[in-house]
């Protein structure tokens, strides 16, 4: 690397991981274009506010990248506890107010504690395994506190009920346990147990509307006007796009309102209709790059905490992306998970940019160490 | 050694494990991303065609343009059924934002009666989304324009300019062409033709409108439009115009049809006139009748009740569904049968007014008797005793065979009509089949004067007259294009025909029973045969005390009056049958036949006579029907709210042999 002193830009700016930033800006910019089209070629009501939101959160992510590993380590448990309390608070308010609620109104903005919990849980688990001596890894003590850390928020989220977020939380948590070095047979056994438990969970744990969604997912043509409508219309949008799509602003499924939620959960279908397979592969490639970068950051990190945090956060982003795309393409039930950075809405964007911010901070540390 | 993982893992091992497992994880994630890409390629490339099709069917809504129904015209091209420009207003439930306010505005603009508002509200509740609900049709231009002007304030209101069926002659053609009406659920389920779901589209519901539906309907046009999921129109894409239905030309003479209907006056009766050259039906009238114009608009309960309670059965097509004992109109046919069996036409039978046959007493209609009668007198003066004795001599079978040859008991399968009650020509085999009883001599006696089991419809009677007059095996037809080659001669000798025809001519022009049936036309003579059909049994006691005159009986017990005829006698051109239900005797029938045939030769003369009659009856058909309805309405002061129903749906199906 050349010396930064010669450069016209200040060192703090030049130090930023520009390739990643450009990648994130590209994904978000593409998302804004899709929102512009989804509104019928207008920046209102979605594209403009989404752009403002992105800039605010992205600036925040840059700020987060200035934090050091010690800060994250220090804050991991307190923030976890606060977020857990917030989840509990949401549940209590919901119970008192009647009906379920996921939001906490802070006056100037509403936040969704279950979203915040995603990176926070990763930090807490990473912190736990970081403090756990390597010698203890094959002991019970390597398992139950982690399960408790995952189980408490997962339980609070699943009774909200928010199946999508629960799945992402548990999946990310289990991934960290896997990366932390727990014995493989635990995961194989767990997978077998899960396979056995799914029918039982389906019968007894799911709400009626969730059960319907799963049934509809298995056979969308059964209920073409009910819950199957989402999946079918989404597949129509993607399938009719063909190789290069119908052209920007020319999607009929979205513009004629056949595609429900075309600006939020099903934004990928809106995109695919207008940009076709080409646009879809581009977006998938961009996300693959983003996640690969996150995993690399983890591999280059020094401490167990940083390694696990980076891999866990990348995995969280991965699960958002993968579950959303599977849902949109009819490979998973409609669970209500947005496509990060692209779907209209603040909560998921905040979560993902927090993840990216922390990843950038670890990356910065890696690079500073190498220098 | 036990394959147990080392209990203590050092930090280096931990790092190695992390890098291996994170490699694995990254690889798995890349794999999933690859699978997602493959899945997307599968949907958008391999299944592209299917989804594209679905996308198009989402985007593009096809709306059908109802075709204009083909006209029905008479032999000269005069319209019998045509289309009139019609202004209508519908409601689209989906786009209705404030039904109460909109309906209130429409009530004010269109002056809707209370019962209609109730129907609209009921229809709106049943309606599914985008399917329009009719508010009103047959609107005046001013009303239609008023709704159009207010349209921006009335979301959900759809004014439409369409066509409605119009029958200029109204009730006179009701039982000839039928009427049109909204398709029923069964109609739709049968064919699944989407045009049937288009509001305001109507299909034929009776007679020719029903049987000729395929030719009259035409091809619907289509309008392709881009619509949103909420049904809002984005833009029109393309329009394929509709193709009107074919014009259906009939053999009927519209003027004659209407004249016959008017001439029937207040009677319950039917007139059938046949062209004896072609077999084409010139008129097929059954009166009284419903007004097909108001039937085609949908009919109210009140109107329906009035029609179904009327003892003159306006809902029955008497030309095809009315079955009557033919009475003495069968006597020329009997004579032909006798001649075929070698009976000498000059042989006489002495008629004393009564005779004993096979142990039973049988009477002639003339109590004093006819004296010595030969065949000619027997036909001309309608002597019963002659035919009793001669008929018994040759037996029933040759008589029945001749009757069938002349068209009695025959079903005319090529006639495009939805129903035909073809009646009965009884013979021993029939009686065994039907009642499992042996044929008795008195059965033959009854049959020779067209009573007993014998039942015919007016069309068959006209065919009999046409075949007797022309000597040809004419088949009646209604559609002009269906005229086949000239009918083959019937297998009777010309000599025999001449004897019978002379008898029929003498009925009118000689010393016969219907002298008053002579045509007021120079050089045109009518030949015919009267008939009186009893509808009750005359007891011996009554006979002794003197048969009560028909006029003193309640209407429904009076005899039917019948008359069959053809003209001119020397070279028949037209044949006719007239049946007047409970007319009291043939005297009610032959004046009608005379005037109807007069119309064919001299319209002015016939109209003059008609106008005199109508003055006595209290006006023409429309006037009398309006008065009748007003009276009925007054009687049903507390009339219930009218709703639409299929007027003929509950018409009971009867046995076509017996009419029961």
mmCIF file of N, CA and C in Angstrom, chain B residues 336-428:
data_model
loop_
_atom_site.group_PDB
_atom_site.id
_atom_site.type_symbol
_atom_site.label_atom_id
_atom_site.label_comp_id
_atom_site.label_asym_id
_atom_site.label_seq_id
_atom_site.Cartn_x
_atom_site.Cartn_y
_atom_site.Cartn_z
ATOM 1 N N UNK B 336 -112.502 -40.158 -47.325
ATOM 2 C CA UNK B 336 -111.378 -40.646 -48.124
ATOM 3 C C UNK B 336 -111.045 -42.089 -47.735
ATOM 4 N N UNK B 337 -111.113 -42.366 -46.432
ATOM 5 C CA UNK B 337 -110.839 -43.726 -45.968
ATOM 6 C C UNK B 337 -111.892 -44.696 -46.492
ATOM 7 N N UNK B 338 -113.173 -44.274 -46.470
ATOM 8 C CA UNK B 338 -114.255 -45.133 -46.953
ATOM 9 C C UNK B 338 -114.068 -45.442 -48.431
ATOM 10 N N UNK B 339 -113.720 -44.378 -49.202
ATOM 11 C CA UNK B 339 -113.520 -44.584 -50.641
ATOM 12 C C UNK B 339 -112.385 -45.561 -50.876
ATOM 13 N N UNK B 340 -111.360 -45.448 -50.072
ATOM 14 C CA UNK B 340 -110.214 -46.348 -50.207
ATOM 15 C C UNK B 340 -110.598 -47.779 -49.915
ATOM 16 N N UNK B 341 -111.621 -47.977 -49.109
ATOM 17 C CA UNK B 341 -112.073 -49.319 -48.778
ATOM 18 C C UNK B 341 -113.199 -49.787 -49.707
ATOM 19 N N UNK B 342 -113.413 -49.032 -50.779
ATOM 20 C CA UNK B 342 -114.345 -49.479 -51.801
ATOM 21 C C UNK B 342 -115.796 -49.137 -51.542
ATOM 22 N N UNK B 343 -116.080 -48.252 -50.624
ATOM 23 C CA UNK B 343 -117.461 -47.825 -50.384
ATOM 24 C C UNK B 343 -117.920 -46.979 -51.573
ATOM 25 N N UNK B 344 -119.097 -47.275 -52.079
ATOM 26 C CA UNK B 344 -119.670 -46.511 -53.200
ATOM 27 C C UNK B 344 -120.162 -45.181 -52.673
ATOM 28 N N UNK B 345 -119.633 -44.056 -53.207
ATOM 29 C CA UNK B 345 -120.036 -42.745 -52.665
ATOM 30 C C UNK B 345 -121.521 -42.460 -52.829
ATOM 31 N N UNK B 346 -122.166 -43.196 -53.730
ATOM 32 C CA UNK B 346 -123.593 -42.934 -53.937
ATOM 33 C C UNK B 346 -124.473 -43.771 -53.016
ATOM 34 N N UNK B 347 -123.860 -44.722 -52.327
ATOM 35 C CA UNK B 347 -124.645 -45.539 -51.395
ATOM 36 C C UNK B 347 -125.196 -44.642 -50.297
ATOM 37 N N UNK B 348 -126.479 -44.849 -49.946
ATOM 38 C CA UNK B 348 -127.080 -43.958 -48.957
ATOM 39 C C UNK B 348 -127.326 -44.690 -47.650
ATOM 40 N N UNK B 349 -127.307 -43.877 -46.622
ATOM 41 C CA UNK B 349 -127.659 -44.337 -45.274
ATOM 42 C C UNK B 349 -128.823 -43.468 -44.845
ATOM 43 N N UNK B 350 -129.807 -44.099 -44.200
ATOM 44 C CA UNK B 350 -130.951 -43.291 -43.756
ATOM 45 C C UNK B 350 -130.702 -42.804 -42.336
ATOM 46 N N UNK B 351 -130.716 -41.502 -42.191
ATOM 47 C CA UNK B 351 -130.459 -40.891 -40.884
ATOM 48 C C UNK B 351 -131.763 -40.436 -40.279
ATOM 49 N N UNK B 352 -132.122 -41.047 -39.148
ATOM 50 C CA UNK B 352 -133.356 -40.640 -38.475
ATOM 51 C C UNK B 352 -133.035 -39.818 -37.239
ATOM 52 N N UNK B 353 -131.763 -39.466 -37.101
ATOM 53 C CA UNK B 353 -131.373 -38.689 -35.923
ATOM 54 C C UNK B 353 -130.770 -39.564 -34.849
ATOM 55 N N UNK B 354 -131.044 -40.863 -34.903
ATOM 56 C CA UNK B 354 -130.444 -41.766 -33.932
ATOM 57 C C UNK B 354 -130.312 -43.148 -34.540
ATOM 58 N N UNK B 355 -129.411 -43.942 -33.978
ATOM 59 C CA UNK B 355 -129.243 -45.304 -34.484
ATOM 60 C C UNK B 355 -128.705 -46.179 -33.367
ATOM 61 N N UNK B 356 -128.949 -47.491 -33.530
ATOM 62 C CA UNK B 356 -128.416 -48.443 -32.551
ATOM 63 C C UNK B 356 -127.263 -49.200 -33.189
ATOM 64 N N UNK B 357 -126.156 -49.161 -32.560
ATOM 65 C CA UNK B 357 -125.002 -49.910 -33.070
ATOM 66 C C UNK B 357 -124.425 -50.701 -31.903
ATOM 67 N N UNK B 358 -124.258 -51.989 -32.144
ATOM 68 C CA UNK B 358 -123.660 -52.894 -31.148
ATOM 69 C C UNK B 358 -124.277 -52.697 -29.778
ATOM 70 N N UNK B 359 -125.598 -52.541 -29.769
ATOM 71 C CA UNK B 359 -126.294 -52.473 -28.493
ATOM 72 C C UNK B 359 -126.312 -51.113 -27.846
ATOM 73 N N UNK B 360 -125.758 -50.095 -28.520
ATOM 74 C CA UNK B 360 -125.752 -48.760 -27.915
ATOM 75 C C UNK B 360 -126.514 -47.777 -28.773
ATOM 76 N N UNK B 361 -127.074 -46.745 -28.151
ATOM 77 C CA UNK B 361 -127.769 -45.687 -28.871
ATOM 78 C C UNK B 361 -126.795 -44.596 -29.251
ATOM 79 N N UNK B 362 -126.838 -44.177 -30.554
ATOM 80 C CA UNK B 362 -125.965 -43.093 -31.003
ATOM 81 C C UNK B 362 -126.801 -42.085 -31.768
ATOM 82 N N UNK B 363 -126.452 -40.809 -31.521
ATOM 83 C CA UNK B 363 -127.278 -39.731 -32.054
ATOM 84 C C UNK B 363 -126.545 -38.960 -33.123
ATOM 85 N N UNK B 364 -127.395 -38.367 -34.025
ATOM 86 C CA UNK B 364 -126.845 -37.398 -34.969
ATOM 87 C C UNK B 364 -126.993 -36.034 -34.347
ATOM 88 N N UNK B 365 -126.111 -35.083 -34.783
ATOM 89 C CA UNK B 365 -126.207 -33.743 -34.188
ATOM 90 C C UNK B 365 -127.544 -33.105 -34.524
ATOM 91 N N UNK B 366 -128.167 -33.532 -35.700
ATOM 92 C CA UNK B 366 -129.483 -32.990 -36.073
ATOM 93 C C UNK B 366 -130.522 -33.955 -35.538
ATOM 94 N N UNK B 367 -131.298 -33.510 -34.543
ATOM 95 C CA UNK B 367 -132.203 -34.414 -33.825
ATOM 96 C C UNK B 367 -133.215 -35.037 -34.779
ATOM 97 N N UNK B 368 -133.695 -34.266 -35.760
ATOM 98 C CA UNK B 368 -134.701 -34.790 -36.683
ATOM 99 C C UNK B 368 -134.130 -35.709 -37.744
ATOM 100 N N UNK B 369 -132.820 -35.767 -37.880
ATOM 101 C CA UNK B 369 -132.187 -36.630 -38.863
ATOM 102 C C UNK B 369 -132.055 -35.946 -40.206
ATOM 103 N N UNK B 370 -131.215 -36.567 -41.074
ATOM 104 C CA UNK B 370 -130.961 -36.013 -42.400
ATOM 105 C C UNK B 370 -131.717 -36.734 -43.506
ATOM 106 N N UNK B 371 -132.409 -37.817 -43.139
ATOM 107 C CA UNK B 371 -133.034 -38.619 -44.178
ATOM 108 C C UNK B 371 -131.992 -39.455 -44.890
ATOM 109 N N UNK B 372 -132.199 -39.687 -46.200
ATOM 110 C CA UNK B 372 -131.239 -40.493 -46.957
ATOM 111 C C UNK B 372 -130.030 -39.630 -47.279
ATOM 112 N N UNK B 373 -128.832 -40.089 -46.855
ATOM 113 C CA UNK B 373 -127.627 -39.320 -47.150
ATOM 114 C C UNK B 373 -126.615 -40.184 -47.883
ATOM 115 N N UNK B 374 -126.075 -39.608 -48.975
ATOM 116 C CA UNK B 374 -124.917 -40.238 -49.598
ATOM 117 C C UNK B 374 -123.668 -39.562 -49.062
ATOM 118 N N UNK B 375 -122.534 -39.910 -49.629
ATOM 119 C CA UNK B 375 -121.281 -39.406 -49.066
ATOM 120 C C UNK B 375 -121.200 -37.889 -49.149
ATOM 121 N N UNK B 376 -121.586 -37.321 -50.314
ATOM 122 C CA UNK B 376 -121.491 -35.874 -50.488
ATOM 123 C C UNK B 376 -122.332 -35.137 -49.458
ATOM 124 N N UNK B 377 -123.567 -35.593 -49.267
ATOM 125 C CA UNK B 377 -124.434 -34.927 -48.286
ATOM 126 C C UNK B 377 -123.878 -35.148 -46.884
ATOM 127 N N UNK B 378 -123.351 -36.349 -46.656
ATOM 128 C CA UNK B 378 -122.841 -36.655 -45.317
ATOM 129 C C UNK B 378 -121.720 -35.694 -44.922
ATOM 130 N N UNK B 379 -120.862 -35.353 -45.925
ATOM 131 C CA UNK B 379 -119.780 -34.405 -45.629
ATOM 132 C C UNK B 379 -120.349 -32.995 -45.523
ATOM 133 N N UNK B 380 -121.134 -32.606 -46.521
ATOM 134 C CA UNK B 380 -121.612 -31.226 -46.581
ATOM 135 C C UNK B 380 -122.475 -30.892 -45.369
ATOM 136 N N UNK B 381 -123.341 -31.840 -44.974
ATOM 137 C CA UNK B 381 -124.240 -31.545 -43.864
ATOM 138 C C UNK B 381 -123.783 -32.197 -42.572
ATOM 139 N N UNK B 382 -122.624 -32.841 -42.660
ATOM 140 C CA UNK B 382 -121.988 -33.384 -41.452
ATOM 141 C C UNK B 382 -122.866 -34.392 -40.732
ATOM 142 N N UNK B 383 -123.398 -35.334 -41.516
ATOM 143 C CA UNK B 383 -124.281 -36.340 -40.909
ATOM 144 C C UNK B 383 -123.465 -37.346 -40.105
ATOM 145 N N UNK B 384 -123.781 -37.479 -38.837
ATOM 146 C CA UNK B 384 -123.041 -38.392 -37.968
ATOM 147 C C UNK B 384 -123.382 -39.855 -38.251
ATOM 148 N N UNK B 385 -124.701 -40.104 -38.456
ATOM 149 C CA UNK B 385 -125.163 -41.496 -38.586
ATOM 150 C C UNK B 385 -124.464 -42.185 -39.760
ATOM 151 N N UNK B 386 -124.327 -41.460 -40.896
ATOM 152 C CA UNK B 386 -123.664 -42.025 -42.074
ATOM 153 C C UNK B 386 -122.284 -42.531 -41.697
ATOM 154 N N UNK B 387 -121.512 -41.686 -40.997
ATOM 155 C CA UNK B 387 -120.126 -42.070 -40.684
ATOM 156 C C UNK B 387 -120.052 -43.129 -39.603
ATOM 157 N N UNK B 388 -121.068 -43.122 -38.660
ATOM 158 C CA UNK B 388 -121.094 -44.214 -37.678
ATOM 159 C C UNK B 388 -121.168 -45.556 -38.402
ATOM 160 N N UNK B 389 -122.181 -45.637 -39.279
ATOM 161 C CA UNK B 389 -122.466 -46.942 -39.890
ATOM 162 C C UNK B 389 -121.369 -47.347 -40.856
ATOM 163 N N UNK B 390 -120.952 -46.393 -41.712
ATOM 164 C CA UNK B 390 -119.904 -46.721 -42.665
ATOM 165 C C UNK B 390 -118.582 -47.010 -41.968
ATOM 166 N N UNK B 391 -118.314 -46.220 -40.937
ATOM 167 C CA UNK B 391 -117.055 -46.401 -40.201
ATOM 168 C C UNK B 391 -116.990 -47.767 -39.563
ATOM 169 N N UNK B 392 -118.093 -48.169 -38.940
ATOM 170 C CA UNK B 392 -118.123 -49.482 -38.310
ATOM 171 C C UNK B 392 -117.928 -50.559 -39.371
ATOM 172 N N UNK B 393 -118.469 -50.290 -40.598
ATOM 173 C CA UNK B 393 -118.365 -51.310 -41.650
ATOM 174 C C UNK B 393 -116.895 -51.545 -42.055
ATOM 175 N N UNK B 394 -116.135 -50.474 -42.204
ATOM 176 C CA UNK B 394 -114.743 -50.702 -42.657
ATOM 177 C C UNK B 394 -113.784 -50.914 -41.481
ATOM 178 N N UNK B 395 -114.218 -50.555 -40.280
ATOM 179 C CA UNK B 395 -113.340 -50.771 -39.125
ATOM 180 C C UNK B 395 -112.387 -49.607 -38.896
ATOM 181 N N UNK B 396 -111.743 -49.608 -37.728
ATOM 182 C CA UNK B 396 -110.950 -48.439 -37.307
ATOM 183 C C UNK B 396 -109.623 -48.337 -38.039
ATOM 184 N N UNK B 397 -109.014 -49.471 -38.359
ATOM 185 C CA UNK B 397 -107.640 -49.404 -38.869
ATOM 186 C C UNK B 397 -107.480 -48.562 -40.127
ATOM 187 N N UNK B 398 -108.300 -48.767 -41.178
ATOM 188 C CA UNK B 398 -108.116 -47.908 -42.363
ATOM 189 C C UNK B 398 -108.382 -46.441 -42.074
ATOM 190 N N UNK B 399 -109.303 -46.168 -41.146
ATOM 191 C CA UNK B 399 -109.589 -44.764 -40.794
ATOM 192 C C UNK B 399 -108.362 -44.145 -40.114
ATOM 193 N N UNK B 400 -107.822 -44.893 -39.149
ATOM 194 C CA UNK B 400 -106.662 -44.371 -38.416
ATOM 195 C C UNK B 400 -105.484 -44.151 -39.359
ATOM 196 N N UNK B 401 -105.321 -45.096 -40.306
ATOM 197 C CA UNK B 401 -104.207 -44.982 -41.250
ATOM 198 C C UNK B 401 -104.344 -43.738 -42.114
ATOM 199 N N UNK B 402 -105.578 -43.496 -42.603
ATOM 200 C CA UNK B 402 -105.823 -42.309 -43.421
ATOM 201 C C UNK B 402 -105.588 -41.038 -42.607
ATOM 202 N N UNK B 403 -106.051 -41.065 -41.340
ATOM 203 C CA UNK B 403 -105.874 -39.896 -40.466
ATOM 204 C C UNK B 403 -104.393 -39.564 -40.345
ATOM 205 N N UNK B 404 -103.594 -40.610 -40.162
ATOM 206 C CA UNK B 404 -102.151 -40.368 -39.982
ATOM 207 C C UNK B 404 -101.528 -39.871 -41.279
ATOM 208 N N UNK B 405 -101.984 -40.445 -42.390
ATOM 209 C CA UNK B 405 -101.445 -40.001 -43.673
ATOM 210 C C UNK B 405 -101.718 -38.524 -43.885
ATOM 211 N N UNK B 406 -102.864 -38.054 -43.385
ATOM 212 C CA UNK B 406 -103.218 -36.651 -43.583
ATOM 213 C C UNK B 406 -102.629 -35.738 -42.504
ATOM 214 N N UNK B 407 -101.888 -36.328 -41.568
ATOM 215 C CA UNK B 407 -101.157 -35.477 -40.626
ATOM 216 C C UNK B 407 -101.653 -35.497 -39.200
ATOM 217 N N UNK B 408 -102.799 -36.175 -38.959
ATOM 218 C CA UNK B 408 -103.276 -36.201 -37.577
ATOM 219 C C UNK B 408 -102.355 -37.116 -36.765
ATOM 220 N N UNK B 409 -102.154 -36.758 -35.533
ATOM 221 C CA UNK B 409 -101.283 -37.559 -34.664
ATOM 222 C C UNK B 409 -99.813 -37.465 -35.024
ATOM 223 N N UNK B 410 -99.497 -36.621 -36.023
ATOM 224 C CA UNK B 410 -98.118 -36.573 -36.510
ATOM 225 C C UNK B 410 -97.316 -35.519 -35.755
ATOM 226 N N UNK B 411 -96.061 -35.854 -35.491
ATOM 227 C CA UNK B 411 -95.160 -34.837 -34.928
ATOM 228 C C UNK B 411 -94.244 -34.379 -36.047
ATOM 229 N N UNK B 412 -94.202 -33.062 -36.258
ATOM 230 C CA UNK B 412 -93.407 -32.522 -37.359
ATOM 231 C C UNK B 412 -92.014 -32.214 -36.841
ATOM 232 N N UNK B 413 -91.133 -33.194 -37.015
ATOM 233 C CA UNK B 413 -89.835 -33.112 -36.356
ATOM 234 C C UNK B 413 -88.938 -32.023 -36.922
ATOM 235 N N UNK B 414 -89.176 -31.647 -38.167
ATOM 236 C CA UNK B 414 -88.299 -30.630 -38.758
ATOM 237 C C UNK B 414 -88.698 -29.225 -38.366
ATOM 238 N N UNK B 415 -89.832 -29.108 -37.712
ATOM 239 C CA UNK B 415 -90.302 -27.778 -37.333
ATOM 240 C C UNK B 415 -89.474 -27.273 -36.149
ATOM 241 N N UNK B 416 -88.878 -26.081 -36.264
ATOM 242 C CA UNK B 416 -88.013 -25.616 -35.174
ATOM 243 C C UNK B 416 -88.824 -25.057 -34.007
ATOM 244 N N UNK B 417 -89.499 -25.926 -33.322
ATOM 245 C CA UNK B 417 -90.281 -25.488 -32.159
ATOM 246 C C UNK B 417 -89.845 -26.315 -30.955
ATOM 247 N N UNK B 418 -89.906 -25.722 -29.777
ATOM 248 C CA UNK B 418 -89.383 -26.433 -28.602
ATOM 249 C C UNK B 418 -90.322 -27.521 -28.084
ATOM 250 N N UNK B 419 -91.566 -27.519 -28.507
ATOM 251 C CA UNK B 419 -92.497 -28.526 -28.005
ATOM 252 C C UNK B 419 -93.621 -28.708 -29.015
ATOM 253 N N UNK B 420 -94.164 -29.902 -29.066
ATOM 254 C CA UNK B 420 -95.329 -30.186 -29.912
ATOM 255 C C UNK B 420 -96.128 -31.243 -29.187
ATOM 256 N N UNK B 421 -97.377 -30.983 -28.909
ATOM 257 C CA UNK B 421 -98.226 -32.034 -28.368
ATOM 258 C C UNK B 421 -98.956 -32.621 -29.557
ATOM 259 N N UNK B 422 -98.620 -33.857 -29.872
ATOM 260 C CA UNK B 422 -99.080 -34.358 -31.166
ATOM 261 C C UNK B 422 -100.380 -35.148 -31.084
ATOM 262 N N UNK B 423 -100.923 -35.320 -29.896
ATOM 263 C CA UNK B 423 -102.261 -35.880 -29.799
ATOM 264 C C UNK B 423 -102.337 -37.375 -30.065
ATOM 265 N N UNK B 424 -103.513 -37.824 -30.391
ATOM 266 C CA UNK B 424 -103.767 -39.264 -30.520
ATOM 267 C C UNK B 424 -104.637 -39.552 -31.733
ATOM 268 N N UNK B 425 -104.200 -40.507 -32.529
ATOM 269 C CA UNK B 425 -105.111 -41.135 -33.494
ATOM 270 C C UNK B 425 -105.297 -42.566 -33.001
ATOM 271 N N UNK B 426 -106.425 -42.849 -32.367
ATOM 272 C CA UNK B 426 -106.557 -44.154 -31.710
ATOM 273 C C UNK B 426 -106.828 -45.269 -32.712
ATOM 274 N N UNK B 427 -106.352 -46.450 -32.391
ATOM 275 C CA UNK B 427 -106.723 -47.653 -33.135
ATOM 276 C C UNK B 427 -106.608 -48.814 -32.139
ATOM 277 N N UNK B 428 -107.037 -50.016 -32.528
ATOM 278 C CA UNK B 428 -107.053 -51.125 -31.558
ATOM 279 C C UNK B 428 -105.686 -51.370 -30.923
#
